[in-house]
Structures are given as structure tokens and as C-alpha cells.
CSV table of C-alpha atoms in Angstrom, one decimal:
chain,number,residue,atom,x,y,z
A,1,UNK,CA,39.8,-110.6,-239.1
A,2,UNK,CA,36.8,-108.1,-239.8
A,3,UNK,CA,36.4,-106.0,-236.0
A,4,UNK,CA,33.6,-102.9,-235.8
A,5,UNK,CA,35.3,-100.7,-233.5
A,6,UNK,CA,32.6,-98.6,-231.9
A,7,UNK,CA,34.1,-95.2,-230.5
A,8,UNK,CA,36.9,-95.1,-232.5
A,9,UNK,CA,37.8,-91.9,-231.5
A,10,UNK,CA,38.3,-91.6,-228.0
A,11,UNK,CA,41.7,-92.2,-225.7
A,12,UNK,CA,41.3,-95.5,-225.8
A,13,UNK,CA,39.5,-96.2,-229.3
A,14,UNK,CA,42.5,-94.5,-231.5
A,15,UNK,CA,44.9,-97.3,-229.5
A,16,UNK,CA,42.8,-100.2,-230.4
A,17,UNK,CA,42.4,-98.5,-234.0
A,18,UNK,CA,46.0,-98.3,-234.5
A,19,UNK,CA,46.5,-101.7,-232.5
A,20,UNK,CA,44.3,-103.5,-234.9
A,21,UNK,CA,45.7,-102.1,-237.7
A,22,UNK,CA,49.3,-103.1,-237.0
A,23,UNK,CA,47.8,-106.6,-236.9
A,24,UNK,CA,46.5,-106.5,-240.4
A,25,UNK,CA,43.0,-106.8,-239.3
A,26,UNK,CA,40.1,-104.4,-241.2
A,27,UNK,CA,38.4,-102.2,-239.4
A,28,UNK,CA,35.4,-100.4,-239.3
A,29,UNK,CA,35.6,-97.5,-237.2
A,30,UNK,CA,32.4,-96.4,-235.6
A,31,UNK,CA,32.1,-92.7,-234.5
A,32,UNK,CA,29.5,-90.2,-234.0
A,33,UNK,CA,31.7,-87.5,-235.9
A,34,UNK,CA,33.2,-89.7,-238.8
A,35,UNK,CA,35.6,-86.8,-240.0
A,36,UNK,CA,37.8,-87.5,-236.8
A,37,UNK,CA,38.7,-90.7,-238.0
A,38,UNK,CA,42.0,-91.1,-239.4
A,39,UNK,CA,42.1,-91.5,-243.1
A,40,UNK,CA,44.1,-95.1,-243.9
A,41,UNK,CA,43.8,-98.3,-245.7
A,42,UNK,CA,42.0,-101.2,-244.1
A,43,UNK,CA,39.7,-99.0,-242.2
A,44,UNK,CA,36.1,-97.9,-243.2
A,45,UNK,CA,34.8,-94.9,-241.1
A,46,UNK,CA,31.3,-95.1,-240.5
A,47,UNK,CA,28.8,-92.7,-238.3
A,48,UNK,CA,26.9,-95.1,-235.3
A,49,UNK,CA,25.3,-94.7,-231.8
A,50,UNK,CA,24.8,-97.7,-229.6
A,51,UNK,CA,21.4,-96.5,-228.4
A,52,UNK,CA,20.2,-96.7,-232.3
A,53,UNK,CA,19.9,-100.5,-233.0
A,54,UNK,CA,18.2,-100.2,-236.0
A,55,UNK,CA,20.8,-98.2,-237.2
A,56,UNK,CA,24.0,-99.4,-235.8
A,57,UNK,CA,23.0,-103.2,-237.0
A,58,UNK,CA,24.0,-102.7,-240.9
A,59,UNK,CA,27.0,-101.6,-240.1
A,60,UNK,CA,28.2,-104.2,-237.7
A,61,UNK,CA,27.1,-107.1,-240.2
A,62,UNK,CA,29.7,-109.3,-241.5
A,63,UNK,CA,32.5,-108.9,-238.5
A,64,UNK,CA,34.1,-111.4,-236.4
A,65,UNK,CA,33.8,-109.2,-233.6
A,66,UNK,CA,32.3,-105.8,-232.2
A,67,UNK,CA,34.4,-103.9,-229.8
A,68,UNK,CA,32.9,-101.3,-228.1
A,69,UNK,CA,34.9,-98.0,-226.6
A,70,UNK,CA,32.1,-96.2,-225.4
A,71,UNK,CA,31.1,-94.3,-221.9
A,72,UNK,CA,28.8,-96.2,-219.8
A,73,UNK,CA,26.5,-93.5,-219.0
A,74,UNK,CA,23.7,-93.3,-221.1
A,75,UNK,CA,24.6,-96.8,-222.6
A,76,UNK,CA,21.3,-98.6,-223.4
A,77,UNK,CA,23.2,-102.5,-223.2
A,78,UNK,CA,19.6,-103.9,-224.6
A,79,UNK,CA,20.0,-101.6,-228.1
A,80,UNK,CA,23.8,-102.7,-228.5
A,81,UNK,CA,23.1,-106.4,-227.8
A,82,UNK,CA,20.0,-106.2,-230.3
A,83,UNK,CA,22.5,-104.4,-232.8
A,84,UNK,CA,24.9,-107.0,-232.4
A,85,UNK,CA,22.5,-110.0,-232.4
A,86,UNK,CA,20.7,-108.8,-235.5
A,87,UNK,CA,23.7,-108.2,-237.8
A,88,UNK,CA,24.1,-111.8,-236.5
A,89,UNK,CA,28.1,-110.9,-235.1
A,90,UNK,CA,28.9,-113.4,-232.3
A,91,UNK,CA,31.5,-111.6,-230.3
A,92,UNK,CA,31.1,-108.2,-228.4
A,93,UNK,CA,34.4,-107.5,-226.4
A,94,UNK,CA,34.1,-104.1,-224.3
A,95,UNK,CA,36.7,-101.8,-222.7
A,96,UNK,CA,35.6,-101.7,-219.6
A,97,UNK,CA,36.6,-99.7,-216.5
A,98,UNK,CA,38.3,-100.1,-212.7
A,99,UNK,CA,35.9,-99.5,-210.4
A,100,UNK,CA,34.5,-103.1,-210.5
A,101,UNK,CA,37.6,-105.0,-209.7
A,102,UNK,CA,37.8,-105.9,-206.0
A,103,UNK,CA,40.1,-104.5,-203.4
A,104,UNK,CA,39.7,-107.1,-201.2
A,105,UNK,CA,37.1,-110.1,-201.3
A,106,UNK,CA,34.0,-108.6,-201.6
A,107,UNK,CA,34.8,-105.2,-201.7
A,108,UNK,CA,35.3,-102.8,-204.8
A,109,UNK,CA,37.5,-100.0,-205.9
A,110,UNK,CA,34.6,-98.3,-206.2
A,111,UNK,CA,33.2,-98.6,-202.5
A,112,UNK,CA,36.5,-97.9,-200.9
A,113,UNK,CA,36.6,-93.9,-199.7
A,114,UNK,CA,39.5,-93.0,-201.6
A,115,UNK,CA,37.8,-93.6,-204.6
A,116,UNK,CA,37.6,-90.1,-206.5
A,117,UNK,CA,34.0,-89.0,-206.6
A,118,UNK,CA,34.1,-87.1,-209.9
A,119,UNK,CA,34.4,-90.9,-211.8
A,120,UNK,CA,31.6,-92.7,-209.1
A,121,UNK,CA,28.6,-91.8,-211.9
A,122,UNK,CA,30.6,-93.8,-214.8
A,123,UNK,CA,32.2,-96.4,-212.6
A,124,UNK,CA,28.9,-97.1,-210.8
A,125,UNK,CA,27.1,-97.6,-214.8
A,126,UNK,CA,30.2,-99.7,-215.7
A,127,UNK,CA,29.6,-102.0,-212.7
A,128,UNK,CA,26.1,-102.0,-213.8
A,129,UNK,CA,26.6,-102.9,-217.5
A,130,UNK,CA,29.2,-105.5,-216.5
A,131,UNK,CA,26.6,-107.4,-213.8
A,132,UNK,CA,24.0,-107.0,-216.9
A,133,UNK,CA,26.2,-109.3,-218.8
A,134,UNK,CA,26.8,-111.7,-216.5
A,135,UNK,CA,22.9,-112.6,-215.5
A,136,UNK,CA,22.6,-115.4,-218.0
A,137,UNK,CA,23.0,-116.0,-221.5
A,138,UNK,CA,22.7,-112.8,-223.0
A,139,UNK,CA,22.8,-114.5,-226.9
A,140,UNK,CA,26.3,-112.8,-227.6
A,141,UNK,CA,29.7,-114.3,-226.1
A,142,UNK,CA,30.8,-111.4,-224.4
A,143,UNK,CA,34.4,-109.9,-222.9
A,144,UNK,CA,34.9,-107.4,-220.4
A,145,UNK,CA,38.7,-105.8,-219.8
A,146,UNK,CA,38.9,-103.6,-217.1
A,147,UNK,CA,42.1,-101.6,-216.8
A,148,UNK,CA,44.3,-100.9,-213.9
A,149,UNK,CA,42.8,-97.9,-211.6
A,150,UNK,CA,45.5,-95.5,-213.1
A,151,UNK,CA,44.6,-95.4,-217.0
A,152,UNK,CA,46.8,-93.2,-218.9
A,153,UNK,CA,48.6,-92.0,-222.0
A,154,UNK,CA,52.2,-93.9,-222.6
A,155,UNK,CA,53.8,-96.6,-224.4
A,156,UNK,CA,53.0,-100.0,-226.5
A,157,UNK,CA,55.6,-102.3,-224.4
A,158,UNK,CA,53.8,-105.1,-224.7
A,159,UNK,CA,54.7,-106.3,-220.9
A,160,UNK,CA,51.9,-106.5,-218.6
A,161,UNK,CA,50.5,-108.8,-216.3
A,162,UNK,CA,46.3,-110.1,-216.3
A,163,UNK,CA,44.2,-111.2,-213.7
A,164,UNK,CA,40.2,-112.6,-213.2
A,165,UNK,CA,38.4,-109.4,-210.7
A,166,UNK,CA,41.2,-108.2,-208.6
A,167,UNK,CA,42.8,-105.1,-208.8
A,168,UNK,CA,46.8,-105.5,-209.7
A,169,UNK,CA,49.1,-103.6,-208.1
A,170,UNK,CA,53.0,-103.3,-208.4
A,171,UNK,CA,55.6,-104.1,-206.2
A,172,UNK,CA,55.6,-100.1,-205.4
A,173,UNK,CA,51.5,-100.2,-204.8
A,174,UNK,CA,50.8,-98.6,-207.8
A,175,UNK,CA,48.2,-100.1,-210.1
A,176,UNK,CA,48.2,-99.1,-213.6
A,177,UNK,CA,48.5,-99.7,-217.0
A,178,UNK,CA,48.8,-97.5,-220.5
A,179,UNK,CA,46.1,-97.1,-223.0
A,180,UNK,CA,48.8,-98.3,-225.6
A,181,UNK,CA,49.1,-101.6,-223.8
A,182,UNK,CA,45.3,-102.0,-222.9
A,183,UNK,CA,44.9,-102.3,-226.7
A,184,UNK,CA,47.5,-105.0,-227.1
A,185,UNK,CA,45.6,-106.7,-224.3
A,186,UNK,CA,42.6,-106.5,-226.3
A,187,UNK,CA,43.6,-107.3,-229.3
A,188,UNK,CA,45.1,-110.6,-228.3
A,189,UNK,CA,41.9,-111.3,-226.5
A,190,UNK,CA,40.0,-111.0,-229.9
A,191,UNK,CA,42.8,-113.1,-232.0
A,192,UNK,CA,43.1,-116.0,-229.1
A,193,UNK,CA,40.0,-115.6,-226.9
A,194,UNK,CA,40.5,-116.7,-223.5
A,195,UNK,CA,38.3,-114.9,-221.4
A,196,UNK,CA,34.5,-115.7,-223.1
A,197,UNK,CA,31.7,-115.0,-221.0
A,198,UNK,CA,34.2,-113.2,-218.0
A,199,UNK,CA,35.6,-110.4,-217.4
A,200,UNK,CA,39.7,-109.7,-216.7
A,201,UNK,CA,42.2,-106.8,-216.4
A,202,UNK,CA,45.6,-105.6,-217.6
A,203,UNK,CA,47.9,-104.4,-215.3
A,204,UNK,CA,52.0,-104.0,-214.8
């Protein structure tokens, strides 16, 4: 498959780079600072912003999907989704983040008190974008994968569990999941799409 892989980049981009690669799939990576993208065949580096439509659509033309790995604040959802819609691409699958999934019916990670105020700014735009998507038909089949609240650095083991809105946990209460096994969530997502128009999460 052809995937534009906007922020390319970050903690979680490089893993869905080098998961995508390993797959076979071409890539183009898009990054604000093109240098830091690794140098390797069946990637094409290319410099985008998601808040430049005009600009961003050219380079998304031709793919079978768009992923984007981007912060939620300052995200303008209405650009990207013009982006997407004019390079005519059908599929936009984003990483998405914890604070959405529910606790406890009705009630989100987010609005608990122990969640940690520093991330409430980014959570609270990530719950904003994801409710955006799910208004109506937005023109684009869209994706949302949240991760597990504990999002780290580790290792591809390719054993996890998935679930619809709630937050997983482990049998010792811990709920997490690496950014190595995120992309291999996603990944399989955009090779067998199961989850169009919804939003899941990846957890162990």
C-alpha cells in the first residue's frame, strides 16, 4: 500500500515509519523538518503542516491512506480533512490519545482527579478532535486509536489486547501499552480495517 505518514518524526511517528516499512508498504513521511527523517528505500520525505491544506494536499495525492501523528493543540481538523478530501485519499487513521476513553460509563480519564494536569490542554483538544469526527459524515472514513493511559518507549511484541472506548487495564491495574506495539496496532488497522468510522484502543 501507498500511506502519507504525517509527523513522521515524533515518538510515535518513527514506530509507525519503521512499522510500515517492515510491511513493505511506501511511505511518504511528512515532517515539518524533512532532514530528520531517516534516509531509506520506500520512503519519500516530504515537508507538510496540517493547518496548510493547499499545501499539504499535493503531497497526500495518490495514497491509500493518510495517518496522522500530530499534537492536537493547534490542529485545525477542517484544513486536514480539506487536505485529505482534495487529494481525493479516502482513509485518514489518527493516533489518538487516552484521555477520552471511559473509566467508568460515562466518565473519562480525563475528568477523573488523578488525571495529571500538565497533559489536560492536549487530552482536552484530542477529545475535541475525536467528537469532531464523529458528528456526521465528515466525507473521509476515518480511525481513531487511542493508546493505553501509560504510553511509552519499549518493545514490538506483537501481543496486546483492543477494546471500543474503555480504558484496559491489567490484571495488576496497570493500563499501558508501548509505542512499538501501538504501531503494529495501526498498521493492521490500515491493512484489515475493522474499526471505520470508530474509534478503539491498544492495550496489554
Amino acid at each position: 500500500m501507498k500511506v502519507a505518514l504525517i509527523g513522521a518524526t515524533g515518538n510515535v511517528g518513527t514506530r509507525v515509519l519503521a512499522e510500515l516499512r517492515r510491511r513493505g508498504h511506501t511511505v511518504t513521511a511528512i515532517a515539518r523538518d524533512v532532514a530528520k527523517v531517516p534516509v531509506q528505500d520506500g520512503v519519500t520525505a516530504k515537508s507538510g503542516d496540517t493547518n496548510d491544506a493547499a499545501g499539504l494536499a499535493p503531497s497526500l495525492a495518490g495514497h491509500d491512506a493518510v495517518i496522522s501523528s500530530t499534537r492536537f493543540q493547534g490542529l485545525d481538523l477542517t484544513s486536514l480533512l480539506s487536505a485529505i478530501k482534495t487529494a481525493g485519499v479516502k482513509r485518514l487513521l489518527m493516533v489518538g490519545g487516552a484521555g477520552s476513553l471511559e473509566v467508568a460509563p460515562g466518565v473519562a480519564l480525563i475528568d477523573t482527579p488523578e488525571f495529571p494536569p500538565a497533559y489536560k490542554a492536549e487530552a482536552g483538544a484530542g477529545r475535541d478532535v475525536l467528537n469532531a469526527l464523529r458528528q456526521g459524515d465528515i466525507g473521509v472514513e476515518w480511525t481513531f486509536l487511542s493508546p493505553s493511559a501509560f504510553f511509552f518507549a519499549g518493545e514490538r511484541t506483537g501481543r496486546f489486547r483492543l477494546a471500543d472506548d474503555q480504558l484496559l487495564v491489567d490484571a495488576t491495574g496497570k493500563s499501558q501499552v508501548s509505542y512499538e506495539d501501538f504501531a503494529v496496532a495501526l498498521v493492521d488497522e490500515v491493512e484489515s480495517p475493522a474499526h471505520a468510522n470508530r474509534r478503539f484502543t491498544v492495550g496489554y
